[in-house]
Each structure stands twice: as C-alpha cells, then as structure tokens.
C-alpha cells in the first residue's frame, strides 16, 4: 500500500501542475474606479461644474480639494491634477476671486453687494435698470430680498424679451414721478367715447383719415425650377453582323406563306 502511494506521488510530480487563476473581480456598472483613467472632458463643462459650486455659496471660499471633488462628481470620475494649468486659468478668471494666502477660490459677482440694504442702494443708483439674475448671484438670500422689495412696492420688475427673456428691476420712485397724473386730465380722458367697430371707418373718413392695411411681403424671387433628370435608357443592339439585309422589310414569319 505504501509503495502504491509513493508511485502516485512520483507520477503527480512528473505531470505539469495546473495553475488555478483567481476569480475575476466584478466591477459595478456606472461607478467609476479611482485607478481607471477617465478621458479629459471639454473645458467648458469643467468650468461649469466649478462655477456652479462657487455660486452655491458666494460668500464662502473653496479649496482645490473641494473643487476637484465637484469636478469628479460632475464629469464621471475625472481627476483634475494638482499641477494642471486649469488652476491658474481659474484664478485669473474675471468671475473668480482667488485668495493667494489661504489658497481659496470665491465667486466674484458682477455687483459687490452683501445685504438687502446694499441691494436696495445698488438699484437706486441705477435708474436705467439692472438684470435680476446678476443681482441674485451676489449673495445667498438675494432672491428672497428681491421678492420682498417687489412686494413692498420699492422696486418694479419688468420682463425684457427683445433678445432673450430676462428680468430687469427698476427703482420704484422713478415710476411714481411718471405715474403722477392730474385728476382733471384723468376725467377728460375717461369722458372720450370711442365709436363702435362698424362706424370706426366712417368716423375716420369724416375726420380725413384713412385706414392702413398690413401688406404681406411678397417674395419676388421666383422659386427655382426643378430639373428633371434624363432617363438613361440602355439600348441593346442585336444582329450587328447583318449588314446587307433590312429585317423590317426582308423578314418573313415562318407561319406566313411566301
């Protein structure tokens, strides 16, 4: 029995050993790995992630570690290197204030206001109006203060839709001067009666006025004519070897008598 065990051990030693590979690690889909190299996203998307983080609290500074984490979450795990030129470009951005001593980045708003009193003074100094979105980004709580000033009739909010929809705020005192109308003029205006729609044209003609019509613009340029493509018909020529015979005349059907 012992000799048989020795022979089996010697036989196993002569055979090649089979290496057992460890089972592959499973990676959860959708979760980026820290050691996986993520391609660098576009510069605009990186700046947007940083800008949104800085605007979240305009009065607070953010260090590079916090901004790197914000970029990683927004850009699917991309790690911004510590020595990347992006940090110098961020410090020189006109909408960013960089504290070189504490190494902190702040959002630099268009208007340097920090309270409701500063907000009211800034609007009073600009009778031509200010864009509301720029005022909201000045400090936390600016939106609530703007709504309070509108409810207290201290400012007027107007929507401008010429180029793109944006809200402009104006100081109320300027409009109060314009809206102060004498009561006699108001009574005179209310006493004027407009004619009915049917008699309106007759009334205008009696006064020597003529109605205008909105003419429809006619495009004088004729529409381009669509060109029909010529059909490319292929003609197959048969019996080209017959040169001395006209088949349309000399051909006789087999069933016809000659």
Short mmCIF file of C-alpha atoms in Angstrom, two decimals:
data_model
loop_
_atom_site.label_atom_id
_atom_site.label_comp_id
_atom_site.label_asym_id
_atom_site.label_seq_id
_atom_site.Cartn_x
_atom_site.Cartn_y
_atom_site.Cartn_z
CA UNK A 1 0.00 0.00 0.00
CA UNK A 2 2.83 2.34 0.86
CA UNK A 3 4.62 1.57 -2.41
CA UNK A 4 1.45 2.43 -4.36
CA UNK A 5 1.17 5.81 -2.64
CA UNK A 6 4.81 6.56 -3.43
CA UNK A 7 4.27 5.72 -7.11
CA UNK A 8 1.21 8.01 -7.30
CA UNK A 9 3.19 10.86 -5.69
CA UNK A 10 6.04 10.38 -8.17
CA UNK A 11 3.55 10.33 -11.05
CA UNK A 12 1.94 13.59 -9.89
CA UNK A 13 5.38 15.19 -9.69
CA UNK A 14 6.10 14.29 -13.31
CA UNK A 15 2.76 15.72 -14.60
CA UNK A 16 2.56 19.53 -15.27
CA UNK A 17 0.88 21.39 -12.46
CA UNK A 18 -2.33 23.24 -13.37
CA UNK A 19 -2.31 26.80 -12.11
CA UNK A 20 -5.59 27.97 -10.66
CA UNK A 21 -6.37 31.58 -11.63
CA UNK A 22 -8.15 33.79 -9.08
CA UNK A 23 -11.74 34.69 -9.99
CA UNK A 24 -12.10 37.99 -11.87
CA UNK A 25 -13.21 40.97 -9.84
CA UNK A 26 -16.65 42.27 -10.58
CA UNK A 27 -16.98 45.98 -11.26
CA UNK A 28 -20.28 47.63 -10.59
CA UNK A 29 -21.54 49.35 -13.74
CA UNK A 30 -21.89 53.11 -13.57
CA UNK A 31 -19.43 53.58 -10.68
CA UNK A 32 -16.05 54.94 -11.88
CA UNK A 33 -12.92 53.38 -10.38
CA UNK A 34 -10.29 55.63 -8.89
CA UNK A 35 -7.46 53.87 -10.70
CA UNK A 36 -9.27 53.94 -14.06
CA UNK A 37 -8.07 56.70 -16.39
CA UNK A 38 -11.01 58.85 -17.46
CA UNK A 39 -10.55 60.96 -20.62
CA UNK A 40 -10.39 64.72 -20.06
CA UNK A 41 -13.77 66.34 -20.73
CA UNK A 42 -14.31 69.63 -22.53
CA UNK A 43 -13.05 72.78 -20.80
CA UNK A 44 -16.49 74.38 -20.80
CA UNK A 45 -18.08 71.54 -18.88
CA UNK A 46 -15.27 71.60 -16.28
CA UNK A 47 -15.67 75.35 -15.79
CA UNK A 48 -19.45 74.97 -15.44
CA UNK A 49 -19.03 72.39 -12.68
CA UNK A 50 -16.65 74.73 -10.81
CA UNK A 51 -18.84 77.80 -11.41
CA UNK A 52 -21.97 76.06 -10.10
CA UNK A 53 -20.07 75.04 -6.97
CA UNK A 54 -18.77 78.56 -6.32
CA UNK A 55 -22.20 80.13 -6.92
CA UNK A 56 -23.77 77.76 -4.43
CA UNK A 57 -22.34 79.90 -1.65
CA UNK A 58 -20.83 83.12 -2.98
CA UNK A 59 -19.59 84.22 0.46
CA UNK A 60 -17.60 81.04 1.09
CA UNK A 61 -14.24 80.05 -0.35
CA UNK A 62 -13.49 76.62 -1.80
CA UNK A 63 -10.10 74.91 -1.89
CA UNK A 64 -8.75 72.74 -4.68
CA UNK A 65 -9.70 69.52 -2.95
CA UNK A 66 -13.37 70.54 -2.80
CA UNK A 67 -13.39 71.75 -6.40
CA UNK A 68 -11.64 68.58 -7.57
CA UNK A 69 -14.35 66.51 -5.89
CA UNK A 70 -17.03 68.65 -7.59
CA UNK A 71 -15.38 68.05 -10.99
CA UNK A 72 -15.10 64.32 -10.30
CA UNK A 73 -18.81 64.02 -9.49
CA UNK A 74 -19.89 66.11 -12.49
CA UNK A 75 -17.52 64.53 -15.03
CA UNK A 76 -17.87 60.81 -14.21
CA UNK A 77 -14.73 60.39 -12.17
CA UNK A 78 -12.26 62.69 -13.92
CA UNK A 79 -9.47 63.66 -11.51
CA UNK A 80 -8.04 67.15 -12.11
CA UNK A 81 -4.27 67.00 -11.50
CA UNK A 82 -2.83 69.28 -8.81
CA UNK A 83 -0.32 70.86 -11.21
CA UNK A 84 -2.76 71.31 -14.11
CA UNK A 85 -2.76 74.77 -15.82
CA UNK A 86 -6.52 74.88 -15.24
CA UNK A 87 -5.99 76.16 -11.68
CA UNK A 88 -4.01 79.19 -12.91
CA UNK A 89 -6.68 79.92 -15.51
CA UNK A 90 -9.36 79.67 -12.84
CA UNK A 91 -7.55 82.14 -10.57
CA UNK A 92 -7.31 84.64 -13.48
CA UNK A 93 -10.99 84.30 -14.42
CA UNK A 94 -12.91 87.59 -14.16
CA UNK A 95 -15.75 85.89 -12.29
CA UNK A 96 -13.45 84.30 -9.71
CA UNK A 97 -11.62 85.90 -6.78
CA UNK A 98 -8.58 83.97 -5.59
CA UNK A 99 -7.18 84.27 -2.08
CA UNK A 100 -3.46 83.57 -2.53
CA UNK A 101 -2.79 83.43 1.23
CA UNK A 102 -5.45 80.86 2.15
CA UNK A 103 -5.49 79.22 -1.32
CA UNK A 104 -9.25 79.63 -1.67
CA UNK A 105 -11.47 80.38 -4.68
CA UNK A 106 -14.52 82.67 -4.40
CA UNK A 107 -17.28 83.52 -6.82
CA UNK A 108 -16.88 87.13 -7.96
CA UNK A 109 -20.31 88.57 -8.69
CA UNK A 110 -20.96 91.44 -11.05
CA UNK A 111 -22.27 93.60 -8.20
CA UNK A 112 -20.40 93.92 -4.90
CA UNK A 113 -23.38 93.70 -2.55
CA UNK A 114 -23.73 91.57 0.60
CA UNK A 115 -27.05 92.56 2.19
CA UNK A 116 -30.58 93.76 1.48
CA UNK A 117 -29.59 97.35 2.24
CA UNK A 118 -26.75 97.16 -0.28
CA UNK A 119 -29.16 95.64 -2.80
CA UNK A 120 -31.65 98.49 -2.42
CA UNK A 121 -28.91 101.13 -2.74
CA UNK A 122 -27.49 99.46 -5.86
CA UNK A 123 -30.89 99.51 -7.57
CA UNK A 124 -31.49 103.16 -6.61
CA UNK A 125 -28.12 104.12 -8.15
CA UNK A 126 -29.14 102.58 -11.49
CA UNK A 127 -32.38 104.18 -12.73
CA UNK A 128 -31.95 102.51 -16.15
CA UNK A 129 -32.47 99.09 -14.55
CA UNK A 130 -30.35 96.09 -13.57
CA UNK A 131 -30.58 92.47 -14.69
CA UNK A 132 -32.12 90.46 -11.87
CA UNK A 133 -30.07 87.30 -12.49
CA UNK A 134 -26.82 89.21 -11.87
CA UNK A 135 -28.22 90.52 -8.57
CA UNK A 136 -29.30 87.05 -7.45
CA UNK A 137 -25.72 85.77 -7.76
CA UNK A 138 -24.35 88.43 -5.42
CA UNK A 139 -25.03 86.69 -2.11
CA UNK A 140 -27.12 83.97 -0.55
CA UNK A 141 -30.66 85.17 0.07
CA UNK A 142 -30.61 87.83 -2.66
CA UNK A 143 -33.58 86.24 -4.43
CA UNK A 144 -35.74 86.42 -1.28
CA UNK A 145 -34.71 90.06 -0.72
CA UNK A 146 -35.66 90.95 -4.31
CA UNK A 147 -39.10 89.39 -3.87
CA UNK A 148 -39.54 91.33 -0.63
CA UNK A 149 -38.67 94.64 -2.33
CA UNK A 150 -41.20 93.91 -5.08
CA UNK A 151 -43.96 93.07 -2.58
CA UNK A 152 -43.24 96.24 -0.61
CA UNK A 153 -43.50 98.27 -3.87
CA UNK A 154 -39.94 99.51 -3.55
CA UNK A 155 -38.80 98.20 -6.95
CA UNK A 156 -40.51 97.24 -10.22
CA UNK A 157 -39.81 94.00 -12.06
CA UNK A 158 -40.08 94.07 -15.89
CA UNK A 159 -39.55 91.17 -18.32
CA UNK A 160 -37.50 92.12 -21.39
CA UNK A 161 -37.98 89.77 -24.35
CA UNK A 162 -36.19 91.66 -27.12
CA UNK A 163 -33.12 89.42 -27.44
CA UNK A 164 -33.62 86.73 -24.82
CA UNK A 165 -36.06 86.54 -21.90
CA UNK A 166 -34.52 88.32 -18.93
CA UNK A 167 -35.94 90.20 -15.97
CA UNK A 168 -34.88 93.79 -15.24
CA UNK A 169 -35.58 95.61 -11.96
CA UNK A 170 -36.03 99.38 -11.64
CA UNK A 171 -36.35 101.70 -8.64
CA UNK A 172 -39.98 102.41 -7.89
CA UNK A 173 -39.52 106.14 -7.21
CA UNK A 174 -38.78 106.90 -10.86
CA UNK A 175 -42.07 105.38 -11.95
CA UNK A 176 -44.02 107.19 -9.26
CA UNK A 177 -42.96 110.52 -10.79
CA UNK A 178 -44.18 109.43 -14.21
CA UNK A 179 -47.47 107.97 -12.97
CA UNK A 180 -48.49 111.11 -11.07
CA UNK A 181 -51.31 112.44 -13.31
CA UNK A 182 -53.65 115.30 -12.55
CA UNK A 183 -57.23 114.24 -11.79
CA UNK A 184 -58.67 116.72 -14.31
CA UNK A 185 -56.74 115.06 -17.11
CA UNK A 186 -57.94 111.62 -15.98
CA UNK A 187 -61.58 112.79 -16.10
CA UNK A 188 -61.07 114.26 -19.56
CA UNK A 189 -59.55 111.02 -20.80
CA UNK A 190 -62.40 108.94 -19.38
CA UNK A 191 -65.02 111.15 -20.99
CA UNK A 192 -63.84 110.40 -24.52
CA UNK A 193 -66.03 107.74 -26.12
CA UNK A 194 -64.73 105.62 -28.94
CA UNK A 195 -67.12 104.74 -31.82
CA UNK A 196 -68.21 101.19 -32.50
CA UNK A 197 -66.09 98.97 -34.71
CA UNK A 198 -68.59 99.25 -37.58
CA UNK A 199 -68.70 103.06 -37.52
CA UNK A 200 -64.98 103.44 -36.85
CA UNK A 201 -64.00 103.56 -40.55
CA UNK A 202 -66.74 106.13 -41.30
CA UNK A 203 -65.59 108.26 -38.40
CA UNK A 204 -62.01 108.21 -39.68
CA UNK A 205 -63.07 109.19 -43.20
CA UNK A 206 -65.13 112.06 -41.80
CA UNK A 207 -62.03 113.27 -39.94
CA UNK A 208 -59.95 112.99 -43.12
CA UNK A 209 -58.04 109.90 -42.04
CA UNK A 210 -57.56 106.67 -43.96
CA UNK A 211 -57.06 103.17 -42.66
CA UNK A 212 -53.86 101.34 -43.46
CA UNK A 213 -53.52 97.66 -44.12
CA UNK A 214 -50.64 95.49 -43.24
CA UNK A 215 -49.28 94.33 -46.54
CA UNK A 216 -47.95 90.85 -46.83
CA UNK A 217 -44.37 90.71 -48.02
CA UNK A 218 -44.14 89.02 -51.37
CA UNK A 219 -41.02 87.23 -52.29
CA UNK A 220 -40.30 88.48 -55.81
CA UNK A 221 -37.64 85.90 -56.39
CA UNK A 222 -39.20 83.04 -58.35
CA UNK A 223 -38.81 79.59 -56.90
CA UNK A 224 -36.08 77.51 -58.52
CA UNK A 225 -37.30 75.21 -61.24
CA UNK A 226 -36.84 71.57 -60.55
CA UNK A 227 -34.84 69.91 -63.28
CA UNK A 228 -35.98 66.54 -64.43
CA UNK A 229 -33.22 64.03 -64.74
CA UNK A 230 -32.99 62.46 -68.14
CA UNK A 231 -33.64 58.78 -68.08
CA UNK A 232 -30.58 56.80 -69.04
CA UNK A 233 -32.05 54.10 -71.21
CA UNK A 234 -29.65 51.49 -72.39
CA UNK A 235 -30.29 50.30 -75.95
CA UNK A 236 -29.14 46.83 -76.79
CA UNK A 237 -28.22 46.37 -80.43
CA UNK A 238 -28.69 42.87 -81.84
CA UNK A 239 -27.76 41.32 -85.18
CA UNK A 240 -25.00 43.83 -85.76
CA UNK A 241 -23.29 41.31 -88.04
CA UNK A 242 -26.12 41.53 -90.61
CA UNK A 243 -25.12 44.40 -92.88
CA UNK A 244 -26.79 43.71 -96.24
CA UNK A 245 -30.32 42.97 -95.04
CA UNK A 246 -33.17 45.12 -93.74
CA UNK A 247 -35.00 42.99 -91.22
CA UNK A 248 -38.04 45.28 -91.17
CA UNK A 249 -38.63 44.52 -94.85
CA UNK A 250 -36.96 41.21 -95.67
CA UNK A 251 -38.05 39.25 -92.61
CA UNK A 252 -40.82 36.72 -93.26
CA UNK A 253 -42.60 34.97 -90.42
CA UNK A 254 -42.45 31.16 -90.60
CA UNK A 255 -46.26 30.77 -90.49
CA UNK A 256 -46.82 33.13 -93.46
CA UNK A 257 -46.77 31.81 -96.99
CA UNK A 258 -44.01 33.19 -99.16
#
